[in-house]
mmCIF file of C-alpha atoms and ligand atoms in Angstrom:
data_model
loop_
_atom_site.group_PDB
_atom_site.id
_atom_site.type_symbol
_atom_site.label_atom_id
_atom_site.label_comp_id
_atom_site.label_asym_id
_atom_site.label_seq_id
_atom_site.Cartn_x
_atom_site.Cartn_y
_atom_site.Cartn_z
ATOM 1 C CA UNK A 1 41.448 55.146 70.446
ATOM 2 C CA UNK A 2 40.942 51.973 68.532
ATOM 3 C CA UNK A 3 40.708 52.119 64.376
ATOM 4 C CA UNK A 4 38.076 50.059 62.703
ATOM 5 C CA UNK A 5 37.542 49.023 58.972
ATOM 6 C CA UNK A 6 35.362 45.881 59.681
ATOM 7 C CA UNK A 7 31.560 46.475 60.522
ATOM 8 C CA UNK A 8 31.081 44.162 62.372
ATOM 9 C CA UNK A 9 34.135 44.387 64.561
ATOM 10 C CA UNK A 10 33.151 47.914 65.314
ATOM 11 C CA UNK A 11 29.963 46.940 66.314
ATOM 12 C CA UNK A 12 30.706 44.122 68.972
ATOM 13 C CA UNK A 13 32.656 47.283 69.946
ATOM 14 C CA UNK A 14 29.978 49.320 70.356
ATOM 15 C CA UNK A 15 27.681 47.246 71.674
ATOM 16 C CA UNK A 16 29.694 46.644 75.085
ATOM 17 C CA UNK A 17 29.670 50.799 75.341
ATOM 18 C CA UNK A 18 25.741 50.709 74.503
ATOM 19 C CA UNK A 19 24.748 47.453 77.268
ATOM 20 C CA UNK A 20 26.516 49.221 79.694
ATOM 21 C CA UNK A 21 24.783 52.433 78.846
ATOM 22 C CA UNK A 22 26.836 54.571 77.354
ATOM 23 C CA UNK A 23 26.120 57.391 75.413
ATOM 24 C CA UNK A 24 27.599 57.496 71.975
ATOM 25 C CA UNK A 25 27.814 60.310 69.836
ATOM 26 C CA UNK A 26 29.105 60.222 66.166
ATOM 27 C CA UNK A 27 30.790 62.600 63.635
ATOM 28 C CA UNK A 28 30.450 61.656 59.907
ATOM 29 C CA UNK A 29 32.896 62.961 57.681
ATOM 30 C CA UNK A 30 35.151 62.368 54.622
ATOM 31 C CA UNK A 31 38.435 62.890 56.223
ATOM 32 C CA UNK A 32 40.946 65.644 55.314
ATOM 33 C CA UNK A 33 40.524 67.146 58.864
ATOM 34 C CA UNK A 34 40.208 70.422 59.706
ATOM 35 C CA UNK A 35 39.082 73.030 62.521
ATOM 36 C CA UNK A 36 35.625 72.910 61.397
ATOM 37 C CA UNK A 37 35.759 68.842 61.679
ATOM 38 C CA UNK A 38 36.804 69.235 65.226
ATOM 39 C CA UNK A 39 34.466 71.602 66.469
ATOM 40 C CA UNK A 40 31.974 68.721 65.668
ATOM 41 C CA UNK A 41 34.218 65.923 67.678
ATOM 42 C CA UNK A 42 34.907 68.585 70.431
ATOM 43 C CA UNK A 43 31.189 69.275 70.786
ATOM 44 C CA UNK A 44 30.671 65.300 70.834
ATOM 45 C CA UNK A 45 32.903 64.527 73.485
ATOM 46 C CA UNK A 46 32.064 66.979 75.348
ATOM 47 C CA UNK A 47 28.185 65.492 75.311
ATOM 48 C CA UNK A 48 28.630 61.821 74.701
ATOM 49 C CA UNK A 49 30.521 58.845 76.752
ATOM 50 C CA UNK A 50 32.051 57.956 73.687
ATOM 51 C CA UNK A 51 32.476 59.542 70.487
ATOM 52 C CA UNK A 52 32.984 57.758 66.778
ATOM 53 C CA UNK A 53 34.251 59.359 63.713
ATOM 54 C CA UNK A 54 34.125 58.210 60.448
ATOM 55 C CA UNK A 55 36.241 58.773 57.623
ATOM 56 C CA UNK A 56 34.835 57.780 54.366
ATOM 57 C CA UNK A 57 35.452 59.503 51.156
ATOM 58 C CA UNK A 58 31.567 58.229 49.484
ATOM 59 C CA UNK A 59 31.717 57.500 45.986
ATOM 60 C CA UNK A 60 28.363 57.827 45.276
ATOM 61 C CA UNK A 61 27.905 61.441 46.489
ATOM 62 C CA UNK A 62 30.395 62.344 43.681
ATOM 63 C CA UNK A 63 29.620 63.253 40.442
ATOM 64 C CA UNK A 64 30.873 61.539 37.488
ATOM 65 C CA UNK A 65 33.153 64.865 36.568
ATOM 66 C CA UNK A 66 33.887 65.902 40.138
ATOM 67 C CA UNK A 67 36.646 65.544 42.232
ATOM 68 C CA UNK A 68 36.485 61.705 43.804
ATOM 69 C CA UNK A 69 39.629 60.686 42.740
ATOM 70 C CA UNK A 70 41.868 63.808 43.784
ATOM 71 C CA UNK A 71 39.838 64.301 47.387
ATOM 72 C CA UNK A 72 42.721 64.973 49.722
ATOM 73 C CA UNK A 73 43.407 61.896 52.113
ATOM 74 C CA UNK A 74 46.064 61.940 54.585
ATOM 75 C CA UNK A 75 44.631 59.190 57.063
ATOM 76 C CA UNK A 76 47.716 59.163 59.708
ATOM 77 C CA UNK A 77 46.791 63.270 60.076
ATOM 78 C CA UNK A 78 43.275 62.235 60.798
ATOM 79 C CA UNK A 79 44.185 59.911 62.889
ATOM 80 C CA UNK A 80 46.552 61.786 65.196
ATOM 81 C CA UNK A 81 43.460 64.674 65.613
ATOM 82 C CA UNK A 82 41.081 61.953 66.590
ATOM 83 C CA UNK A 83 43.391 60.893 69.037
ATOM 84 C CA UNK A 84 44.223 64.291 70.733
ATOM 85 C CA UNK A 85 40.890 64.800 70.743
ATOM 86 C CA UNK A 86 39.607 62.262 72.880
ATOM 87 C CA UNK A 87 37.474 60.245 70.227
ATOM 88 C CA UNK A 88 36.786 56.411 71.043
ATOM 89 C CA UNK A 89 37.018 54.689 67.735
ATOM 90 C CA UNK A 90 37.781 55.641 64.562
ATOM 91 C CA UNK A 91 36.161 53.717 61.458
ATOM 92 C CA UNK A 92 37.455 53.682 57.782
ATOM 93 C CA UNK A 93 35.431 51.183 55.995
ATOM 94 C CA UNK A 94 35.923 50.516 52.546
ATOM 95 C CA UNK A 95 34.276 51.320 49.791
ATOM 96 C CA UNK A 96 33.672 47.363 49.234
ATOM 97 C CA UNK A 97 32.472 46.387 52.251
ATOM 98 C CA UNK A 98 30.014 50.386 52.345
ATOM 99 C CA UNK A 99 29.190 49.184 48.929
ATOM 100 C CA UNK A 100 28.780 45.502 48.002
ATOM 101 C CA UNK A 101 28.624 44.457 43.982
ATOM 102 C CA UNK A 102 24.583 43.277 44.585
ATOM 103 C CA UNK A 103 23.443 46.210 46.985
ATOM 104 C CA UNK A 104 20.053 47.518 45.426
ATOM 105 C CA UNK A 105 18.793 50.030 48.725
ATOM 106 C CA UNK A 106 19.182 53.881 48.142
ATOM 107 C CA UNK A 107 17.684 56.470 50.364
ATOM 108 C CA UNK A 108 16.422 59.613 48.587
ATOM 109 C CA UNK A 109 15.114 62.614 49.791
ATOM 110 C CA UNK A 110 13.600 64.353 46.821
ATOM 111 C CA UNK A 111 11.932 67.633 47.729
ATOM 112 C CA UNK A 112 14.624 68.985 49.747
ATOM 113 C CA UNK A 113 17.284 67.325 47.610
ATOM 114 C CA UNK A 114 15.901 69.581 44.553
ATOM 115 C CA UNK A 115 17.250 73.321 44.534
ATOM 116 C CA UNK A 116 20.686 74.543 44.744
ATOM 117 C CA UNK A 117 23.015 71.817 45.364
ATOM 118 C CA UNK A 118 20.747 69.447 44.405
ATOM 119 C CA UNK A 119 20.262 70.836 41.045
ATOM 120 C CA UNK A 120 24.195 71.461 40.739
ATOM 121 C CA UNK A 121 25.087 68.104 41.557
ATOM 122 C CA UNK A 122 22.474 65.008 40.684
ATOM 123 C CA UNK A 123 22.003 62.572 42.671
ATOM 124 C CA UNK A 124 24.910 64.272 45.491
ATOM 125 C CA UNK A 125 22.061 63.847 48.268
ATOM 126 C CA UNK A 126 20.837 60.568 47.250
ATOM 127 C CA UNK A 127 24.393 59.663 47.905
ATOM 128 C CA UNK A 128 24.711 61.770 51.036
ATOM 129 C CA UNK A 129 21.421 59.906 52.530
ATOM 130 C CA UNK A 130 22.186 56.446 51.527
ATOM 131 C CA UNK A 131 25.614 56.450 53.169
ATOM 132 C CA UNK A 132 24.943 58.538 56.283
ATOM 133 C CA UNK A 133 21.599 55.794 56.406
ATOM 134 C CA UNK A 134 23.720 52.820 56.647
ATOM 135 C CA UNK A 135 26.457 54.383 58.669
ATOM 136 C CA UNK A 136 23.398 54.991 61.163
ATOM 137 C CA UNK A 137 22.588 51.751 60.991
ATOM 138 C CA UNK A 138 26.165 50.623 61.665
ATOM 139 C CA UNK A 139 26.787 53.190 64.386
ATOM 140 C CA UNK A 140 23.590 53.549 66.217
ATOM 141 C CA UNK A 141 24.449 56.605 67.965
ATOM 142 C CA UNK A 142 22.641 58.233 70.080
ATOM 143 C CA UNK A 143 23.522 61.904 68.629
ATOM 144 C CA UNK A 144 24.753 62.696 65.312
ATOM 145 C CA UNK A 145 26.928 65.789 64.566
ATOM 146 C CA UNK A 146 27.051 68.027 61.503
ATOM 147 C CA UNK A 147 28.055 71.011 60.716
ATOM 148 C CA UNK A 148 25.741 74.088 59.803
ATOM 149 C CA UNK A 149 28.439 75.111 56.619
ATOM 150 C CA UNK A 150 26.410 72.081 54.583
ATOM 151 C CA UNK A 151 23.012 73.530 55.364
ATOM 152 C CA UNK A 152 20.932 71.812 52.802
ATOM 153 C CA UNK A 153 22.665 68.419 53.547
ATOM 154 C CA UNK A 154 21.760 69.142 57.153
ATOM 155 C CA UNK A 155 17.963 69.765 56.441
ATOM 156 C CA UNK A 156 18.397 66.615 54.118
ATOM 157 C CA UNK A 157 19.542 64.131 57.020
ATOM 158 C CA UNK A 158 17.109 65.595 59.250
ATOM 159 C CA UNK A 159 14.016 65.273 57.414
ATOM 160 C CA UNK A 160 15.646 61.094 57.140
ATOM 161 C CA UNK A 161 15.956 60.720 60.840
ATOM 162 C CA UNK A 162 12.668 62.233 61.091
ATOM 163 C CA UNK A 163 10.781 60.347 57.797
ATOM 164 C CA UNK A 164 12.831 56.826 58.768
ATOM 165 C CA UNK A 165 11.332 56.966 62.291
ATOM 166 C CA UNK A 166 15.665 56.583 63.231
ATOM 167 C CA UNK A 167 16.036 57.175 67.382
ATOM 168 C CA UNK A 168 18.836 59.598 66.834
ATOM 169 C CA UNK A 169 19.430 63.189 67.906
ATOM 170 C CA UNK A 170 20.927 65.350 64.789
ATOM 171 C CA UNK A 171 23.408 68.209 66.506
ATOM 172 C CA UNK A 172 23.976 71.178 64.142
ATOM 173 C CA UNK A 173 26.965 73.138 65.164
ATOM 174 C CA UNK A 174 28.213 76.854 63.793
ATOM 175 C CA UNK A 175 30.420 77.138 60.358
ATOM 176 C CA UNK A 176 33.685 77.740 61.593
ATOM 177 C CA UNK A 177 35.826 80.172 59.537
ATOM 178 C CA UNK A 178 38.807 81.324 58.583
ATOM 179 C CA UNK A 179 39.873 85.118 59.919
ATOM 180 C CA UNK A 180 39.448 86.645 56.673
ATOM 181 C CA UNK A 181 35.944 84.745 57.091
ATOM 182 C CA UNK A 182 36.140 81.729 54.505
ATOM 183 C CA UNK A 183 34.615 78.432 55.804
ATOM 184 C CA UNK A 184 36.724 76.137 55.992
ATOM 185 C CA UNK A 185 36.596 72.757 54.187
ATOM 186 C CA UNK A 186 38.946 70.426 53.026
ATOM 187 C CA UNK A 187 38.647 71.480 49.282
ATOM 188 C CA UNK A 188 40.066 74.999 50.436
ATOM 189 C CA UNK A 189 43.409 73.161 50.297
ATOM 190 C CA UNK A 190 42.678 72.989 46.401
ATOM 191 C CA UNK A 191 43.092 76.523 45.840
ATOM 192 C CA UNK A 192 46.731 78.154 45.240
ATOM 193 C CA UNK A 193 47.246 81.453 47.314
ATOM 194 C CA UNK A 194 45.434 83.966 44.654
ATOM 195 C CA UNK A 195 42.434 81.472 44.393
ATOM 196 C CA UNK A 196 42.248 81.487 48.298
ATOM 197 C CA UNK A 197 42.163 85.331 48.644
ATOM 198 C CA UNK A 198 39.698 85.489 45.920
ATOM 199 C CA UNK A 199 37.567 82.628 47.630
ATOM 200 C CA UNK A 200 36.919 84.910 50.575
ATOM 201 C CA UNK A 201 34.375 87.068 48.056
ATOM 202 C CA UNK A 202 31.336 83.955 48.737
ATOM 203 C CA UNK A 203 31.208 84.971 52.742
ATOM 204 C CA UNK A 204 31.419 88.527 52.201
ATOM 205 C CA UNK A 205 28.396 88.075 49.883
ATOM 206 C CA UNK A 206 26.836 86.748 52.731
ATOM 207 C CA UNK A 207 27.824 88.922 55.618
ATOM 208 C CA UNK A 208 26.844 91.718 52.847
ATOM 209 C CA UNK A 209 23.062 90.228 52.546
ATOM 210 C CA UNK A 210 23.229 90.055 56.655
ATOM 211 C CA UNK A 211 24.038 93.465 56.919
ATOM 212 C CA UNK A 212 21.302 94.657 54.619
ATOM 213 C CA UNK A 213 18.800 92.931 56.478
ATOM 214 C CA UNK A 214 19.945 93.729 60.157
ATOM 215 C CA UNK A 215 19.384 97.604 58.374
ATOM 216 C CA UNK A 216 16.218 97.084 57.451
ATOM 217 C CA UNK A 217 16.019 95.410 54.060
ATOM 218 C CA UNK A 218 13.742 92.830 53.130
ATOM 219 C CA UNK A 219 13.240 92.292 49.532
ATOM 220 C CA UNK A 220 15.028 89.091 48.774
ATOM 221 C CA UNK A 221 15.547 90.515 45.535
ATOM 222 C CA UNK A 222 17.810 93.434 46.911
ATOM 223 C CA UNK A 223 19.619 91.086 49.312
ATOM 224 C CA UNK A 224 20.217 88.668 45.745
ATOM 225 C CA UNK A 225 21.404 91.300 43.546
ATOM 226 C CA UNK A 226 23.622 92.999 46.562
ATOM 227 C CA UNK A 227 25.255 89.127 46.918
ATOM 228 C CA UNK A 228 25.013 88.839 43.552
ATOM 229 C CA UNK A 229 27.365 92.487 43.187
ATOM 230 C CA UNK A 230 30.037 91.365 45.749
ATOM 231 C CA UNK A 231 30.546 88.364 44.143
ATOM 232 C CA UNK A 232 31.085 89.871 40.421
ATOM 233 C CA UNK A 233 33.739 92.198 42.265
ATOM 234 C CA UNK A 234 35.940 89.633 41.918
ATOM 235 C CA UNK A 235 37.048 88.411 38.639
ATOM 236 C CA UNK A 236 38.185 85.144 39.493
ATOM 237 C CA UNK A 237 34.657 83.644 41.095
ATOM 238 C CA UNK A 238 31.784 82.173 39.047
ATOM 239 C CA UNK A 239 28.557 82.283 40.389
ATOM 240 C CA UNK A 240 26.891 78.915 40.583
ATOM 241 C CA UNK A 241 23.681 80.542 42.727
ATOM 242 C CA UNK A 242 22.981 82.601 45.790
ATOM 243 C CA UNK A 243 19.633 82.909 47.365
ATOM 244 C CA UNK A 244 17.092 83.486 50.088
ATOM 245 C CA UNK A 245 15.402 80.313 51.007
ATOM 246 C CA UNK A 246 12.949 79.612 53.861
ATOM 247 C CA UNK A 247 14.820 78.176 56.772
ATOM 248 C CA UNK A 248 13.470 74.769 56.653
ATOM 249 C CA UNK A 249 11.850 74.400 53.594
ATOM 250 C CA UNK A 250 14.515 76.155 51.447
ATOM 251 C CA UNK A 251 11.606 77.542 49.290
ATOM 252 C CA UNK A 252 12.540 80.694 47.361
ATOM 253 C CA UNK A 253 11.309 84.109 49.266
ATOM 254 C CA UNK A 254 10.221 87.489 48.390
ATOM 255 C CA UNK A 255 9.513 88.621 51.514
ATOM 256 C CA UNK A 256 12.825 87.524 54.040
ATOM 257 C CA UNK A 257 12.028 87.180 57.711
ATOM 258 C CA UNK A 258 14.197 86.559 60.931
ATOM 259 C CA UNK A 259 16.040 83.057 60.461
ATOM 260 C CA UNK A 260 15.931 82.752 57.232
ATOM 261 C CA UNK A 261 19.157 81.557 55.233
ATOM 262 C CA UNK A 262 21.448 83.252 52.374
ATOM 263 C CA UNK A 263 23.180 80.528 50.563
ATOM 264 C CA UNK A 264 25.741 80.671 47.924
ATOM 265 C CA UNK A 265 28.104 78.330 45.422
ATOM 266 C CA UNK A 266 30.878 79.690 43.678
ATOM 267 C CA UNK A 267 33.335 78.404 41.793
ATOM 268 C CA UNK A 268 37.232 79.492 41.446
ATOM 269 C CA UNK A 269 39.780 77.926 39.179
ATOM 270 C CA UNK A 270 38.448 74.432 39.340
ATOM 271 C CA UNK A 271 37.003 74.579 42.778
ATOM 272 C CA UNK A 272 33.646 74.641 44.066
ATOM 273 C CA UNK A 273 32.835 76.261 47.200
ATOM 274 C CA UNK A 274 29.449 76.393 48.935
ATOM 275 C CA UNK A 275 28.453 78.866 52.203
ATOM 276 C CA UNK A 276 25.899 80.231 53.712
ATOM 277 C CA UNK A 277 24.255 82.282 56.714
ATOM 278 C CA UNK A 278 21.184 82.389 58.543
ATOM 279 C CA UNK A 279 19.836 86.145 58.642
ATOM 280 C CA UNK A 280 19.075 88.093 61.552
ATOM 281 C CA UNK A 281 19.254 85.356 64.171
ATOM 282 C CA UNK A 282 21.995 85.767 66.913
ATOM 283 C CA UNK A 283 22.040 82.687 68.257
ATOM 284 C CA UNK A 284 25.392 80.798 69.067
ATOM 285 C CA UNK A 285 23.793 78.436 66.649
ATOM 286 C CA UNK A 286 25.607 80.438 63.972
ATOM 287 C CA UNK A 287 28.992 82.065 63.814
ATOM 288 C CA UNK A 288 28.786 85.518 63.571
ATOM 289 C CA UNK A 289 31.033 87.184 60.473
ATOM 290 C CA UNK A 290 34.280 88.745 61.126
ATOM 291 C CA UNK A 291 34.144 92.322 63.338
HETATM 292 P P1 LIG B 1 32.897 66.552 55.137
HETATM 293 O O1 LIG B 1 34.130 65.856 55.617
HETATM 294 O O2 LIG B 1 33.185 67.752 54.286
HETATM 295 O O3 LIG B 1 31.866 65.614 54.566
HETATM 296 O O4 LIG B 1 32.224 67.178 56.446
HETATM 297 C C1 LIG B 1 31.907 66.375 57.560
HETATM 298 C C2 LIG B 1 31.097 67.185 58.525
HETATM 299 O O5 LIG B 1 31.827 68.351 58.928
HETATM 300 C C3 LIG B 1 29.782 67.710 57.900
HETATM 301 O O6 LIG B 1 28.741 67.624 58.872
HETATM 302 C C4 LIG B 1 30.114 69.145 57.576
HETATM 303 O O7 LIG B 1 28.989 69.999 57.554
HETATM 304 C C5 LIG B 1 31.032 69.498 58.742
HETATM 305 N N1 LIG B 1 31.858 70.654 58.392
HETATM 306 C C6 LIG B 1 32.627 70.811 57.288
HETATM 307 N N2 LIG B 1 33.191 72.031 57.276
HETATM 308 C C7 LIG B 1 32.761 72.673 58.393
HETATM 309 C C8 LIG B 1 32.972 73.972 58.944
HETATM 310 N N3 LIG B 1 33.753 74.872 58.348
HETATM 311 N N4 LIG B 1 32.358 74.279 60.099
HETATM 312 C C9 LIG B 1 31.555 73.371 60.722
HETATM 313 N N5 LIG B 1 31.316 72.142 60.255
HETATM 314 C C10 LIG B 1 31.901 71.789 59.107
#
């Protein structure tokens, strides 16, 4: 595996893979590596010739009061997993060279950036679109691999691949969870071992609101206010929001129908935690909760 922080170093890199027609398969990310990371490098390396990971911690997906300056970074971790894993080349640009003094160029995708996190965090997918735009451009992968646990910032990227006419493939892959059924994420390691039982309360919500429907409900209102009773169970969560949403539109529902999605934010102590589940639809497109 061969690191790269220059562009254009890891381009002429790429480019010998590409002329001799390689496949090449990419896995954004923001470092801090964990099982749910890997399932997306696995899947990539298992598809593509050669695989590329980023590790970028994006400033300008961050909110002014949110966590940029204590995201965890351990970059010789990351490193070591890329490795074992088989990936091709690694790139850590910096945030100088992602984001030079006179760039002007964002990439916004309003409608779908509106609701839920949208609304939580302004201007978090303008941020998430810009960057994962000009890592595309740097990249030029073939197939690009993210994970079903951001489900809005999936939809996001997918309507800009689609809207910015970009040749690439988006993968989604399953949220993988802890046993206890927690996604993981690499602001999990924020919580101190009371905050991480408690955090376990967002994907029972969920699994609750999949259970109702697989029995028969379908008043999104029910399936809210049955979330919405799990997570006031436990004292230590804050609800930010959990809904019903249309599967690709993410427009509120009355009436829920197969493959639609349940998604909920919480908060605990100082940390925010998002999830969700698509309802009714066994597919190995989604993991399934806990037995
Ligand atoms: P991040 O480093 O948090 O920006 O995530 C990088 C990629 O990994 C995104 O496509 C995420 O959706 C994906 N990802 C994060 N957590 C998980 C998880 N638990 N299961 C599957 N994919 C994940």
């Amino acid at each position: 595996m061969r690191t790269f922080q220059q562009i254009a170093e890891l381009r002429a890199h790429l480019r010998a893979a590409r002329d001799d027609g390689q496949t090449i398969g990419f896995v954004p990310t923001m470092g801090a590596l964990h099982e749910g990371h890997l399932s997306l490098i696995r899947r990539s390396c298992n598809d593509c010739d050669r695989t590329v990971v980023s590790i970028f911690v994006n400033p300008t997906q961050f909110g002014p009061n949110e966590d940029l300056d204590r995201y965890p970074r351990d970059l010789a971790r990351d490193s070591r997993l890329c490795q074992e894993e088989g990936v091709d080349a690694l790139f850590v640009p910096t945030v100088a060279d992602m984001y030079p003094a006179d760039a002007d160029t964002w990439v916004e995708v309003p409608e779908l950036s509106k609701p839920y996190e949208g609304a939580h965090r302004p201007g978090h997918f303008r941020g998430v679109a810009t960057v994962c735009a000009k890592l595309f451009q740097i990249v030029q992968p073939h197939r690009a691999y993210f994970g079903q646990k951001d489900y809005q910032q999936l939809l996001v990227i997918q309507r800009m691949v689609a809207d910015l006419c970009m040749p690439i493939t988006i993968v989604a892959c399953p949220t993988v969870r802890e046993p206890d059924g927690l996604a993981m994420s690499s602001r999990n390691a924020y919580l101190d071992r009371e905050e991480r039982e408690a955090a376990a309360v967002l994907s029972r919500a969920l699994f609750e609101a999949q259970r109702l429907f697989e029995a028969g409900e379908r008043s999104a209102d029910e399936l809210r206010s049955a979330m919405v009773r799990v997570i006031e169970s436990e004292p230590r969560a804050r609800l930010d929001y959990v809904a019903i949403a249309h599967p690709q539109t993410l427009a509120a529902l009355e009436t829920v129908h197969d493959g639609c999605v349940a998604l909920g934010a919480i908060r605990i102590g100082g940390t925010r935690l998002i999830d969700n589940v698509l309802l009714g639809v066994t597919l190995n497109h989604q993991a399934r909760r806990p037995a």
